[in-house]
Amino acid sequence: MADFRSRMAVSHFFIIFSLIYFSGFGFLQGITALGINYGQVGDNLLSPQKVLHLLSSLKLTKARIYDTNPQILTAFANSNIELIVTVENEMLAQLIDPQQALQWVSTHIKPYFPATRITGIAVGNEIFTGDDSTLMAYLVPAMVSIHGALVQLGLDSHIQVSTPSSLAVLAESYPPSAGSFKSEVYATMSQVLKFLASTKSPFWINAYPYFAYKDDPERISLDYVLFNPNSGMVDPYTKLHYDNMLYAQVDAVIFAMDRMGYGGIEVRVSETGWPSKGDLNEVGATIENAAVYNRNLLRRQLQNEGTPLRPNIRVEVYLFALFNEDLKPGPTSERNYGLYHPDGTMSYNIGLSTLSSTSSTSATSIFLTSSATKVKP
């Protein structure tokens, strides 16, 4: 997550979860593709081997890291975890050179694949959110060079290349049918979308409805943000009904891409979450809201819902985050997005919980709480 995140909230955000198989009465039978972000900005985190055990016990099959940490890549070998790795922002200038990109892929990806199931490379993170026009200019050439290196090494059919963006790239998000990108990112975004379309790669979004509520709690309904029962809104142009902020923003992004001629690109959510603790001015950052947000989100996605605009299309989501990261800079909320404390104890229960080791062979391995606490603004 970029440092800008706490001050770059947009009016609405969206999220979508990937396919989950389930049986009734709140018990999951197994999760085929639920991702989580595994950040490492802490001084007391579990070892990669213990993290792998935690993910496996929760039946999570997808994770994203913010570098190419060789200890993690080694530890995750021969597991069922699909992994997205990241090219740090400061590396983009170097990797616009195709030879440098080939060397990077040969050193950071090829030695670990296919034992470690690397499925994606995130080139930078929230490049559009800052004011660094030079870094923005490096983005697409770096993506092209890295993809070219994958082609040269015969890995391009297995590993996708994209870049996660904040929804601050949107100039308009309400109503969803008005979705459009900001003029200042339009030229580079057009190149990104062209690349994604040509390589059949997804558009990745970091989406945090928490920021929208924090910045305007008097006008934005907490129930609407948290997926609690509410009257919702109707897009005046499409007449589609939205009962939560995230689905509205999914469709706003789809409309924004369609306006640029790229309506067919898949959208995946590379980050979303809610802080369980914040500073006095961080309205809504409570453990109760964090638990309700994630729990309701999980419950809604058990129904394999699409958005009102694309009701039959499933998408992937990577929850932020696995751990509270005690060394992250910024406001208190930045260090309190984790489902778990660094020592592996649970921050709060959203419905994912492991059974004891004595019942590890049971088909019912994850519990989903049957009801959510409704929180009033």
mmCIF file of C-alpha atoms in Angstrom:
data_model
loop_
_atom_site.group_PDB
_atom_site.id
_atom_site.type_symbol
_atom_site.label_atom_id
_atom_site.label_comp_id
_atom_site.label_asym_id
_atom_site.label_seq_id
_atom_site.Cartn_x
_atom_site.Cartn_y
_atom_site.Cartn_z
ATOM 1 C CA MET A 1 0.000 0.000 0.000
ATOM 2 C CA ALA A 2 1.424 3.382 -0.958
ATOM 3 C CA ASP A 3 2.127 5.996 1.718
ATOM 4 C CA PHE A 4 -0.298 8.295 -0.074
ATOM 5 C CA ARG A 5 -3.219 6.052 0.727
ATOM 6 C CA SER A 6 -4.328 7.794 3.893
ATOM 7 C CA ARG A 7 -4.779 11.141 2.203
ATOM 8 C CA MET A 8 -5.893 10.161 -1.284
ATOM 9 C CA ALA A 9 -9.403 8.874 -0.626
ATOM 10 C CA VAL A 10 -11.930 9.133 -3.404
ATOM 11 C CA SER A 11 -15.654 9.333 -2.963
ATOM 12 C CA HIS A 12 -16.323 5.657 -3.592
ATOM 13 C CA PHE A 13 -14.346 2.446 -3.956
ATOM 14 C CA PHE A 14 -15.122 -1.061 -5.114
ATOM 15 C CA ILE A 15 -14.170 -4.618 -4.444
ATOM 16 C CA ILE A 16 -14.904 -8.066 -5.662
ATOM 17 C CA PHE A 17 -14.054 -11.534 -4.346
ATOM 18 C CA SER A 18 -13.014 -14.526 -6.398
ATOM 19 C CA LEU A 19 -14.838 -17.845 -6.661
ATOM 20 C CA ILE A 20 -15.553 -19.636 -3.391
ATOM 21 C CA TYR A 21 -17.181 -23.031 -3.072
ATOM 22 C CA PHE A 22 -19.467 -23.389 -0.089
ATOM 23 C CA SER A 23 -22.243 -25.302 1.569
ATOM 24 C CA GLY A 24 -25.121 -23.851 3.570
ATOM 25 C CA PHE A 25 -25.539 -22.839 7.178
ATOM 26 C CA GLY A 26 -22.329 -20.861 7.277
ATOM 27 C CA PHE A 27 -19.753 -23.584 6.683
ATOM 28 C CA LEU A 28 -17.261 -23.320 3.848
ATOM 29 C CA GLN A 29 -16.215 -26.521 2.142
ATOM 30 C CA GLY A 30 -13.088 -24.981 0.655
ATOM 31 C CA ILE A 31 -11.771 -21.836 -0.971
ATOM 32 C CA THR A 32 -10.398 -22.033 -4.488
ATOM 33 C CA ALA A 33 -9.164 -18.472 -4.958
ATOM 34 C CA LEU A 34 -9.245 -16.053 -2.043
ATOM 35 C CA GLY A 35 -6.163 -13.857 -1.956
ATOM 36 C CA ILE A 36 -4.488 -11.991 0.856
ATOM 37 C CA ASN A 37 -1.719 -9.396 0.952
ATOM 38 C CA TYR A 38 1.333 -10.529 2.894
ATOM 39 C CA GLY A 39 3.181 -7.351 3.846
ATOM 40 C CA GLN A 40 6.481 -7.524 5.677
ATOM 41 C CA VAL A 41 7.039 -4.034 7.109
ATOM 42 C CA GLY A 42 7.458 -5.282 10.664
ATOM 43 C CA ASP A 43 10.222 -6.417 12.989
ATOM 44 C CA ASN A 44 8.465 -9.332 14.650
ATOM 45 C CA LEU A 45 6.546 -11.178 11.942
ATOM 46 C CA LEU A 46 6.173 -14.922 11.679
ATOM 47 C CA SER A 47 8.737 -16.718 9.537
ATOM 48 C CA PRO A 48 7.727 -17.439 5.916
ATOM 49 C CA GLN A 49 7.446 -21.136 6.791
ATOM 50 C CA LYS A 50 4.962 -20.381 9.579
ATOM 51 C CA VAL A 51 3.068 -17.982 7.317
ATOM 52 C CA LEU A 52 2.714 -20.734 4.729
ATOM 53 C CA HIS A 53 1.315 -23.015 7.417
ATOM 54 C CA LEU A 54 -1.163 -20.312 8.462
ATOM 55 C CA LEU A 55 -2.351 -19.732 4.896
ATOM 56 C CA SER A 56 -2.636 -23.442 4.246
ATOM 57 C CA SER A 57 -4.623 -24.020 7.452
ATOM 58 C CA LEU A 58 -7.054 -21.328 6.331
ATOM 59 C CA LYS A 59 -7.312 -22.940 2.878
ATOM 60 C CA LEU A 60 -6.206 -19.691 1.230
ATOM 61 C CA THR A 61 -4.711 -20.320 -2.194
ATOM 62 C CA LYS A 62 -3.530 -16.881 -3.319
ATOM 63 C CA ALA A 63 -1.163 -14.326 -1.809
ATOM 64 C CA ARG A 64 0.568 -11.145 -2.865
ATOM 65 C CA ILE A 65 3.913 -9.842 -1.607
ATOM 66 C CA TYR A 66 5.500 -6.446 -2.135
ATOM 67 C CA ASP A 67 8.902 -7.598 -3.363
ATOM 68 C CA THR A 68 10.597 -10.809 -4.487
ATOM 69 C CA ASN A 69 11.831 -11.898 -1.057
ATOM 70 C CA PRO A 70 13.868 -15.050 -1.740
ATOM 71 C CA GLN A 71 13.041 -16.502 1.681
ATOM 72 C CA ILE A 72 9.317 -16.339 0.886
ATOM 73 C CA LEU A 73 9.757 -17.624 -2.658
ATOM 74 C CA THR A 74 11.762 -20.555 -1.313
ATOM 75 C CA ALA A 75 9.397 -21.295 1.573
ATOM 76 C CA PHE A 76 6.336 -21.298 -0.705
ATOM 77 C CA ALA A 77 7.841 -23.847 -3.109
ATOM 78 C CA ASN A 78 5.811 -27.017 -3.676
ATOM 79 C CA SER A 79 2.765 -25.510 -1.960
ATOM 80 C CA ASN A 80 -0.662 -24.789 -3.420
ATOM 81 C CA ILE A 81 -0.252 -21.013 -2.950
ATOM 82 C CA GLU A 82 -0.376 -18.902 -6.106
ATOM 83 C CA LEU A 83 1.835 -15.863 -5.608
ATOM 84 C CA ILE A 84 1.922 -12.357 -7.041
ATOM 85 C CA VAL A 85 5.305 -10.664 -6.616
ATOM 86 C CA THR A 86 6.125 -6.975 -6.950
ATOM 87 C CA VAL A 87 8.734 -4.851 -8.692
ATOM 88 C CA GLU A 88 9.445 -2.025 -6.262
ATOM 89 C CA ASN A 89 8.792 1.502 -7.582
ATOM 90 C CA GLU A 90 12.463 2.449 -7.364
ATOM 91 C CA MET A 91 13.365 -0.375 -9.775
ATOM 92 C CA LEU A 92 11.286 0.869 -12.696
ATOM 93 C CA ALA A 93 13.961 3.197 -14.107
ATOM 94 C CA GLN A 94 16.377 0.296 -14.373
ATOM 95 C CA LEU A 95 13.913 -2.167 -15.850
ATOM 96 C CA ILE A 96 12.893 -0.058 -18.838
ATOM 97 C CA ASP A 97 16.047 -1.553 -20.379
ATOM 98 C CA PRO A 98 15.067 -4.933 -21.903
ATOM 99 C CA GLN A 99 18.421 -6.480 -20.980
ATOM 100 C CA GLN A 100 18.091 -5.341 -17.379
ATOM 101 C CA ALA A 101 14.541 -6.687 -17.303
ATOM 102 C CA LEU A 102 15.764 -10.035 -18.648
ATOM 103 C CA GLN A 103 18.413 -10.143 -15.947
ATOM 104 C CA TRP A 104 15.835 -9.288 -13.274
ATOM 105 C CA VAL A 105 13.418 -12.017 -14.378
ATOM 106 C CA SER A 106 16.293 -14.504 -14.719
ATOM 107 C CA THR A 107 17.408 -13.743 -11.153
ATOM 108 C CA HIS A 108 14.152 -13.073 -9.279
ATOM 109 C CA ILE A 109 11.587 -15.269 -11.060
ATOM 110 C CA LYS A 110 13.044 -18.087 -13.137
ATOM 111 C CA PRO A 111 15.016 -19.871 -10.366
ATOM 112 C CA TYR A 112 11.853 -20.308 -8.285
ATOM 113 C CA PHE A 113 9.332 -21.161 -11.006
ATOM 114 C CA PRO A 114 7.465 -23.501 -11.346
ATOM 115 C CA ALA A 115 8.105 -24.986 -7.873
ATOM 116 C CA THR A 116 6.815 -21.705 -6.490
ATOM 117 C CA ARG A 117 3.581 -20.901 -8.288
ATOM 118 C CA ILE A 118 4.269 -17.322 -9.338
ATOM 119 C CA THR A 119 1.254 -16.185 -11.343
ATOM 120 C CA GLY A 120 1.681 -12.423 -11.546
ATOM 121 C CA ILE A 121 4.190 -9.592 -11.442
ATOM 122 C CA ALA A 122 2.978 -6.250 -10.135
ATOM 123 C CA VAL A 123 5.102 -3.555 -11.745
ATOM 124 C CA GLY A 124 5.230 -0.866 -9.074
ATOM 125 C CA ASN A 125 2.369 0.011 -6.747
ATOM 126 C CA GLU A 126 0.014 2.994 -7.099
ATOM 127 C CA ILE A 127 2.321 4.746 -9.556
ATOM 128 C CA PHE A 128 -0.460 7.124 -10.601
ATOM 129 C CA THR A 129 -1.204 8.250 -7.045
ATOM 130 C CA GLY A 130 1.904 10.387 -6.593
ATOM 131 C CA ASP A 131 3.131 13.413 -8.452
ATOM 132 C CA ASP A 132 6.213 11.773 -9.961
ATOM 133 C CA SER A 133 5.715 12.211 -13.705
ATOM 134 C CA THR A 134 9.100 10.615 -14.408
ATOM 135 C CA LEU A 135 8.131 7.449 -12.563
ATOM 136 C CA MET A 136 4.851 7.401 -14.454
ATOM 137 C CA ALA A 137 6.751 7.652 -17.724
ATOM 138 C CA TYR A 138 8.804 4.576 -16.763
ATOM 139 C CA LEU A 139 5.754 2.425 -16.032
ATOM 140 C CA VAL A 140 4.672 1.108 -19.416
ATOM 141 C CA PRO A 141 8.209 0.644 -20.814
ATOM 142 C CA ALA A 142 9.060 -1.390 -17.693
ATOM 143 C CA MET A 143 5.914 -3.495 -18.080
ATOM 144 C CA VAL A 144 6.725 -4.118 -21.743
ATOM 145 C CA SER A 145 10.347 -5.066 -20.962
ATOM 146 C CA ILE A 146 9.377 -7.446 -18.168
ATOM 147 C CA HIS A 147 6.740 -9.114 -20.313
ATOM 148 C CA GLY A 148 9.286 -9.389 -23.127
ATOM 149 C CA ALA A 149 11.688 -11.120 -20.745
ATOM 150 C CA LEU A 150 8.955 -13.572 -19.746
ATOM 151 C CA VAL A 151 8.317 -14.289 -23.435
ATOM 152 C CA GLN A 152 12.017 -14.850 -24.053
ATOM 153 C CA LEU A 153 12.199 -17.304 -21.136
ATOM 154 C CA GLY A 154 8.968 -19.073 -22.063
ATOM 155 C CA LEU A 155 7.112 -17.926 -18.944
ATOM 156 C CA ASP A 156 4.577 -15.485 -20.398
ATOM 157 C CA SER A 157 1.772 -18.037 -20.613
ATOM 158 C CA HIS A 158 2.063 -18.643 -16.864
ATOM 159 C CA ILE A 159 2.804 -15.200 -15.407
ATOM 160 C CA GLN A 160 0.771 -12.047 -16.035
ATOM 161 C CA VAL A 161 2.139 -8.516 -15.809
ATOM 162 C CA SER A 162 0.071 -5.603 -14.525
ATOM 163 C CA THR A 163 0.268 -2.659 -12.130
ATOM 164 C CA PRO A 164 -1.968 -1.914 -9.122
ATOM 165 C CA SER A 165 -3.601 1.532 -9.081
ATOM 166 C CA SER A 166 -5.472 3.449 -6.434
ATOM 167 C CA LEU A 167 -9.019 4.437 -7.302
ATOM 168 C CA ALA A 168 -7.793 7.992 -6.981
ATOM 169 C CA VAL A 169 -7.125 7.602 -10.727
ATOM 170 C CA LEU A 170 -10.844 8.208 -11.255
ATOM 171 C CA ALA A 171 -12.014 11.717 -11.985
ATOM 172 C CA GLU A 172 -15.667 10.687 -11.583
ATOM 173 C CA SER A 173 -17.131 7.706 -9.803
ATOM 174 C CA TYR A 174 -20.707 8.770 -9.044
ATOM 175 C CA PRO A 175 -22.987 7.679 -10.443
ATOM 176 C CA PRO A 176 -21.160 4.587 -11.705
ATOM 177 C CA SER A 177 -22.126 5.289 -15.309
ATOM 178 C CA ALA A 178 -20.156 8.552 -15.085
ATOM 179 C CA GLY A 179 -16.920 6.719 -14.284
ATOM 180 C CA SER A 180 -13.888 8.269 -15.997
ATOM 181 C CA PHE A 181 -10.149 8.595 -15.489
ATOM 182 C CA LYS A 182 -8.442 11.837 -14.482
ATOM 183 C CA SER A 183 -7.096 13.863 -17.379
ATOM 184 C CA GLU A 184 -3.585 13.940 -15.912
ATOM 185 C CA VAL A 185 -3.276 10.153 -16.059
ATOM 186 C CA TYR A 186 -5.173 9.681 -19.301
ATOM 187 C CA ALA A 187 -2.207 9.381 -21.681
ATOM 188 C CA THR A 188 -0.287 6.841 -19.618
ATOM 189 C CA MET A 189 -3.437 4.988 -18.599
ATOM 190 C CA SER A 190 -4.298 4.558 -22.268
ATOM 191 C CA GLN A 191 -0.918 2.881 -22.809
ATOM 192 C CA VAL A 192 -1.419 0.661 -19.758
ATOM 193 C CA LEU A 193 -4.837 -0.455 -20.969
ATOM 194 C CA LYS A 194 -3.487 -1.139 -24.445
ATOM 195 C CA PHE A 195 -0.764 -3.336 -22.927
ATOM 196 C CA LEU A 196 -3.237 -5.193 -20.693
ATOM 197 C CA ALA A 197 -5.593 -5.821 -23.595
ATOM 198 C CA SER A 198 -2.803 -7.102 -25.842
ATOM 199 C CA THR A 199 -1.424 -9.459 -23.183
ATOM 200 C CA LYS A 200 -4.840 -10.467 -21.788
ATOM 201 C CA SER A 201 -3.814 -9.300 -18.326
ATOM 202 C CA PRO A 202 -6.107 -7.895 -15.620
ATOM 203 C CA PHE A 203 -6.501 -4.335 -14.399
ATOM 204 C CA TRP A 204 -5.524 -4.283 -10.711
ATOM 205 C CA ILE A 205 -7.120 -1.878 -8.251
ATOM 206 C CA ASN A 206 -6.359 -1.044 -4.613
ATOM 207 C CA ALA A 207 -9.779 -0.184 -3.223
ATOM 208 C CA TYR A 208 -10.491 1.213 0.243
ATOM 209 C CA PRO A 209 -14.043 2.395 0.953
ATOM 210 C CA TYR A 210 -12.874 3.196 4.471
ATOM 211 C CA PHE A 211 -11.241 6.392 3.196
ATOM 212 C CA ALA A 212 -14.430 7.606 1.578
ATOM 213 C CA TYR A 213 -16.327 7.186 4.836
ATOM 214 C CA LYS A 214 -13.523 8.722 6.931
ATOM 215 C CA ASP A 215 -13.475 11.853 4.789
ATOM 216 C CA ASP A 216 -17.245 12.382 4.684
ATOM 217 C CA PRO A 217 -19.052 10.452 7.459
ATOM 218 C CA GLU A 218 -21.973 12.879 7.521
ATOM 219 C CA ARG A 219 -22.950 12.226 3.908
ATOM 220 C CA ILE A 220 -21.822 8.633 3.347
ATOM 221 C CA SER A 221 -23.879 5.923 5.001
ATOM 222 C CA LEU A 222 -21.811 3.519 7.059
ATOM 223 C CA ASP A 223 -24.312 0.757 6.319
ATOM 224 C CA TYR A 224 -23.830 1.360 2.578
ATOM 225 C CA VAL A 225 -20.059 1.117 2.979
ATOM 226 C CA LEU A 226 -20.112 -1.937 5.252
ATOM 227 C CA PHE A 227 -22.567 -4.018 3.164
ATOM 228 C CA ASN A 228 -25.171 -3.736 5.913
ATOM 229 C CA PRO A 229 -28.871 -3.522 4.949
ATOM 230 C CA ASN A 230 -29.699 -0.105 3.459
ATOM 231 C CA SER A 231 -31.837 1.473 0.745
ATOM 232 C CA GLY A 232 -28.899 1.981 -1.600
ATOM 233 C CA MET A 233 -28.963 4.127 -4.723
ATOM 234 C CA VAL A 234 -30.113 3.903 -8.333
ATOM 235 C CA ASP A 235 -27.916 5.070 -11.175
ATOM 236 C CA PRO A 236 -30.142 7.629 -12.949
ATOM 237 C CA TYR A 237 -28.830 6.668 -16.390
ATOM 238 C CA THR A 238 -28.560 2.873 -16.266
ATOM 239 C CA LYS A 239 -31.373 2.438 -13.686
ATOM 240 C CA LEU A 240 -29.196 -0.168 -11.949
ATOM 241 C CA HIS A 241 -29.633 -0.455 -8.173
ATOM 242 C CA TYR A 242 -26.597 -0.505 -5.873
ATOM 243 C CA ASP A 243 -26.794 -1.492 -2.219
ATOM 244 C CA ASN A 244 -23.105 -1.031 -1.449
ATOM 245 C CA MET A 245 -20.296 1.330 -2.374
ATOM 246 C CA LEU A 246 -17.890 -1.281 -3.649
ATOM 247 C CA TYR A 247 -20.088 -2.723 -6.363
ATOM 248 C CA ALA A 248 -20.906 0.797 -7.524
ATOM 249 C CA GLN A 249 -17.206 1.507 -7.878
ATOM 250 C CA VAL A 250 -16.539 -1.721 -9.745
ATOM 251 C CA ASP A 251 -18.920 -0.535 -12.382
ATOM 252 C CA ALA A 252 -17.489 2.999 -12.345
ATOM 253 C CA VAL A 253 -14.073 1.576 -13.261
ATOM 254 C CA ILE A 254 -15.584 -0.580 -15.977
ATOM 255 C CA PHE A 255 -17.281 2.494 -17.435
ATOM 256 C CA ALA A 256 -14.019 4.449 -17.221
ATOM 257 C CA MET A 257 -12.148 1.780 -19.169
ATOM 258 C CA ASP A 258 -14.973 1.457 -21.668
ATOM 259 C CA ARG A 259 -14.791 5.199 -22.350
ATOM 260 C CA MET A 260 -11.207 4.620 -23.455
ATOM 261 C CA GLY A 261 -12.188 1.702 -25.661
ATOM 262 C CA TYR A 262 -11.125 -1.105 -23.327
ATOM 263 C CA GLY A 263 -14.344 -2.337 -21.751
ATOM 264 C CA GLY A 264 -13.377 -6.005 -22.066
ATOM 265 C CA ILE A 265 -10.433 -6.001 -19.639
ATOM 266 C CA GLU A 266 -10.863 -8.056 -16.482
ATOM 267 C CA VAL A 267 -10.770 -6.134 -13.199
ATOM 268 C CA ARG A 268 -9.206 -7.647 -10.089
ATOM 269 C CA VAL A 269 -8.864 -6.027 -6.684
ATOM 270 C CA SER A 270 -5.269 -6.174 -5.521
ATOM 271 C CA GLU A 271 -5.974 -4.598 -2.116
ATOM 272 C CA THR A 272 -8.917 -3.852 0.106
ATOM 273 C CA GLY A 273 -9.428 -3.737 3.837
ATOM 274 C CA TRP A 274 -10.498 -1.774 6.871
ATOM 275 C CA PRO A 275 -8.315 -0.620 9.797
ATOM 276 C CA SER A 276 -9.164 -1.901 13.264
ATOM 277 C CA LYS A 277 -7.557 1.087 14.976
ATOM 278 C CA GLY A 278 -6.803 4.704 14.054
ATOM 279 C CA ASP A 279 -5.981 8.192 15.299
ATOM 280 C CA LEU A 280 -8.670 10.471 16.724
ATOM 281 C CA ASN A 281 -9.300 12.017 13.305
ATOM 282 C CA GLU A 282 -9.603 8.653 11.563
ATOM 283 C CA VAL A 283 -13.348 8.271 11.827
ATOM 284 C CA GLY A 284 -14.613 4.724 11.575
ATOM 285 C CA ALA A 285 -11.301 2.980 12.229
ATOM 286 C CA THR A 286 -12.558 0.519 14.834
ATOM 287 C CA ILE A 287 -12.256 -3.186 15.380
ATOM 288 C CA GLU A 288 -16.049 -3.494 15.156
ATOM 289 C CA ASN A 289 -16.231 -1.854 11.725
ATOM 290 C CA ALA A 290 -13.224 -3.805 10.452
ATOM 291 C CA ALA A 291 -14.817 -7.084 11.486
ATOM 292 C CA VAL A 292 -18.208 -6.187 9.976
ATOM 293 C CA TYR A 293 -16.698 -4.959 6.690
ATOM 294 C CA ASN A 294 -14.645 -8.065 6.083
ATOM 295 C CA ARG A 295 -17.281 -10.459 7.400
ATOM 296 C CA ASN A 296 -20.087 -8.999 5.303
ATOM 297 C CA LEU A 297 -17.838 -8.885 2.277
ATOM 298 C CA LEU A 298 -17.011 -12.545 2.687
ATOM 299 C CA ARG A 299 -20.680 -13.425 3.129
ATOM 300 C CA ARG A 300 -21.740 -11.547 0.012
ATOM 301 C CA GLN A 301 -19.082 -13.235 -2.060
ATOM 302 C CA LEU A 302 -20.140 -16.668 -0.914
ATOM 303 C CA GLN A 303 -23.138 -15.990 -3.135
ATOM 304 C CA ASN A 304 -20.834 -15.603 -6.169
ATOM 305 C CA GLU A 305 -22.289 -12.177 -6.839
ATOM 306 C CA GLY A 306 -21.309 -9.983 -9.703
ATOM 307 C CA THR A 307 -21.926 -6.271 -9.901
ATOM 308 C CA PRO A 308 -25.213 -4.876 -11.210
ATOM 309 C CA LEU A 309 -23.503 -4.119 -14.526
ATOM 310 C CA ARG A 310 -21.822 -7.536 -14.811
ATOM 311 C CA PRO A 311 -23.865 -9.838 -12.573
ATOM 312 C CA ASN A 312 -22.448 -13.070 -13.976
ATOM 313 C CA ILE A 313 -18.725 -12.277 -13.910
ATOM 314 C CA ARG A 314 -16.607 -13.405 -10.977
ATOM 315 C CA VAL A 315 -13.493 -11.488 -9.985
ATOM 316 C CA GLU A 316 -10.562 -11.946 -7.630
ATOM 317 C CA VAL A 317 -9.790 -9.942 -4.518
ATOM 318 C CA TYR A 318 -6.740 -9.733 -2.291
ATOM 319 C CA LEU A 319 -7.558 -8.705 1.250
ATOM 320 C CA PHE A 320 -5.245 -6.242 2.970
ATOM 321 C CA ALA A 321 -3.738 -7.573 5.066
ATOM 322 C CA LEU A 322 -2.577 -10.743 6.699
ATOM 323 C CA PHE A 323 -0.666 -8.987 9.506
ATOM 324 C CA ASN A 324 -0.557 -5.693 11.361
ATOM 325 C CA GLU A 325 2.805 -4.213 10.293
ATOM 326 C CA ASP A 326 4.320 -2.314 13.193
ATOM 327 C CA LEU A 327 7.033 -0.506 11.215
ATOM 328 C CA LYS A 328 4.798 1.162 8.636
ATOM 329 C CA PRO A 329 4.959 4.965 8.646
ATOM 330 C CA GLY A 330 1.965 7.281 8.667
ATOM 331 C CA PRO A 331 -1.158 7.389 10.834
ATOM 332 C CA THR A 332 -2.081 4.666 13.302
ATOM 333 C CA SER A 333 -4.451 3.025 10.819
ATOM 334 C CA GLU A 334 -1.539 2.096 8.550
ATOM 335 C CA ARG A 335 -0.274 -0.330 11.182
ATOM 336 C CA ASN A 336 -3.667 -1.890 11.917
ATOM 337 C CA TYR A 337 -5.106 -3.509 8.791
ATOM 338 C CA GLY A 338 -4.123 -7.050 9.672
ATOM 339 C CA LEU A 339 -6.423 -9.959 10.356
ATOM 340 C CA TYR A 340 -3.621 -11.229 12.576
ATOM 341 C CA HIS A 341 -1.082 -9.779 14.951
ATOM 342 C CA PRO A 342 2.567 -10.320 13.990
ATOM 343 C CA ASP A 343 2.827 -13.286 16.377
ATOM 344 C CA GLY A 344 0.023 -15.083 14.550
ATOM 345 C CA THR A 345 -2.768 -14.440 17.048
ATOM 346 C CA MET A 346 -6.057 -13.230 15.555
ATOM 347 C CA SER A 347 -6.830 -9.499 15.580
ATOM 348 C CA TYR A 348 -10.545 -10.183 15.154
ATOM 349 C CA ASN A 349 -12.673 -12.934 13.681
ATOM 350 C CA ILE A 350 -14.222 -12.355 10.265
ATOM 351 C CA GLY A 351 -15.343 -15.960 9.915
ATOM 352 C CA LEU A 352 -12.137 -17.614 8.747
ATOM 353 C CA SER A 353 -10.894 -19.893 11.508
ATOM 354 C CA THR A 354 -8.957 -23.125 11.505
ATOM 355 C CA LEU A 355 -10.016 -26.312 13.155
ATOM 356 C CA SER A 356 -7.714 -28.085 15.533
ATOM 357 C CA SER A 357 -4.969 -30.230 14.050
ATOM 358 C CA THR A 358 -6.842 -33.351 15.140
ATOM 359 C CA SER A 359 -9.645 -32.532 12.698
ATOM 360 C CA SER A 360 -7.525 -31.309 9.815
ATOM 361 C CA THR A 361 -8.877 -33.989 7.518
ATOM 362 C CA SER A 362 -12.451 -32.834 7.920
ATOM 363 C CA ALA A 363 -14.139 -31.507 4.787
ATOM 364 C CA THR A 364 -15.506 -28.614 6.803
ATOM 365 C CA SER A 365 -12.340 -26.631 7.446
ATOM 366 C CA ILE A 366 -13.413 -22.995 7.645
ATOM 367 C CA PHE A 367 -16.259 -21.457 9.600
ATOM 368 C CA LEU A 368 -18.351 -18.525 8.445
ATOM 369 C CA THR A 369 -20.210 -16.659 11.160
ATOM 370 C CA SER A 370 -23.924 -16.804 10.437
ATOM 371 C CA SER A 371 -24.757 -13.188 11.283
ATOM 372 C CA ALA A 372 -23.032 -9.807 11.264
ATOM 373 C CA THR A 373 -23.315 -7.041 13.802
ATOM 374 C CA LYS A 374 -25.016 -4.018 12.316
ATOM 375 C CA VAL A 375 -23.128 -0.840 13.010
ATOM 376 C CA LYS A 376 -24.862 2.531 12.990
ATOM 377 C CA PRO A 377 -23.045 5.700 11.885
#
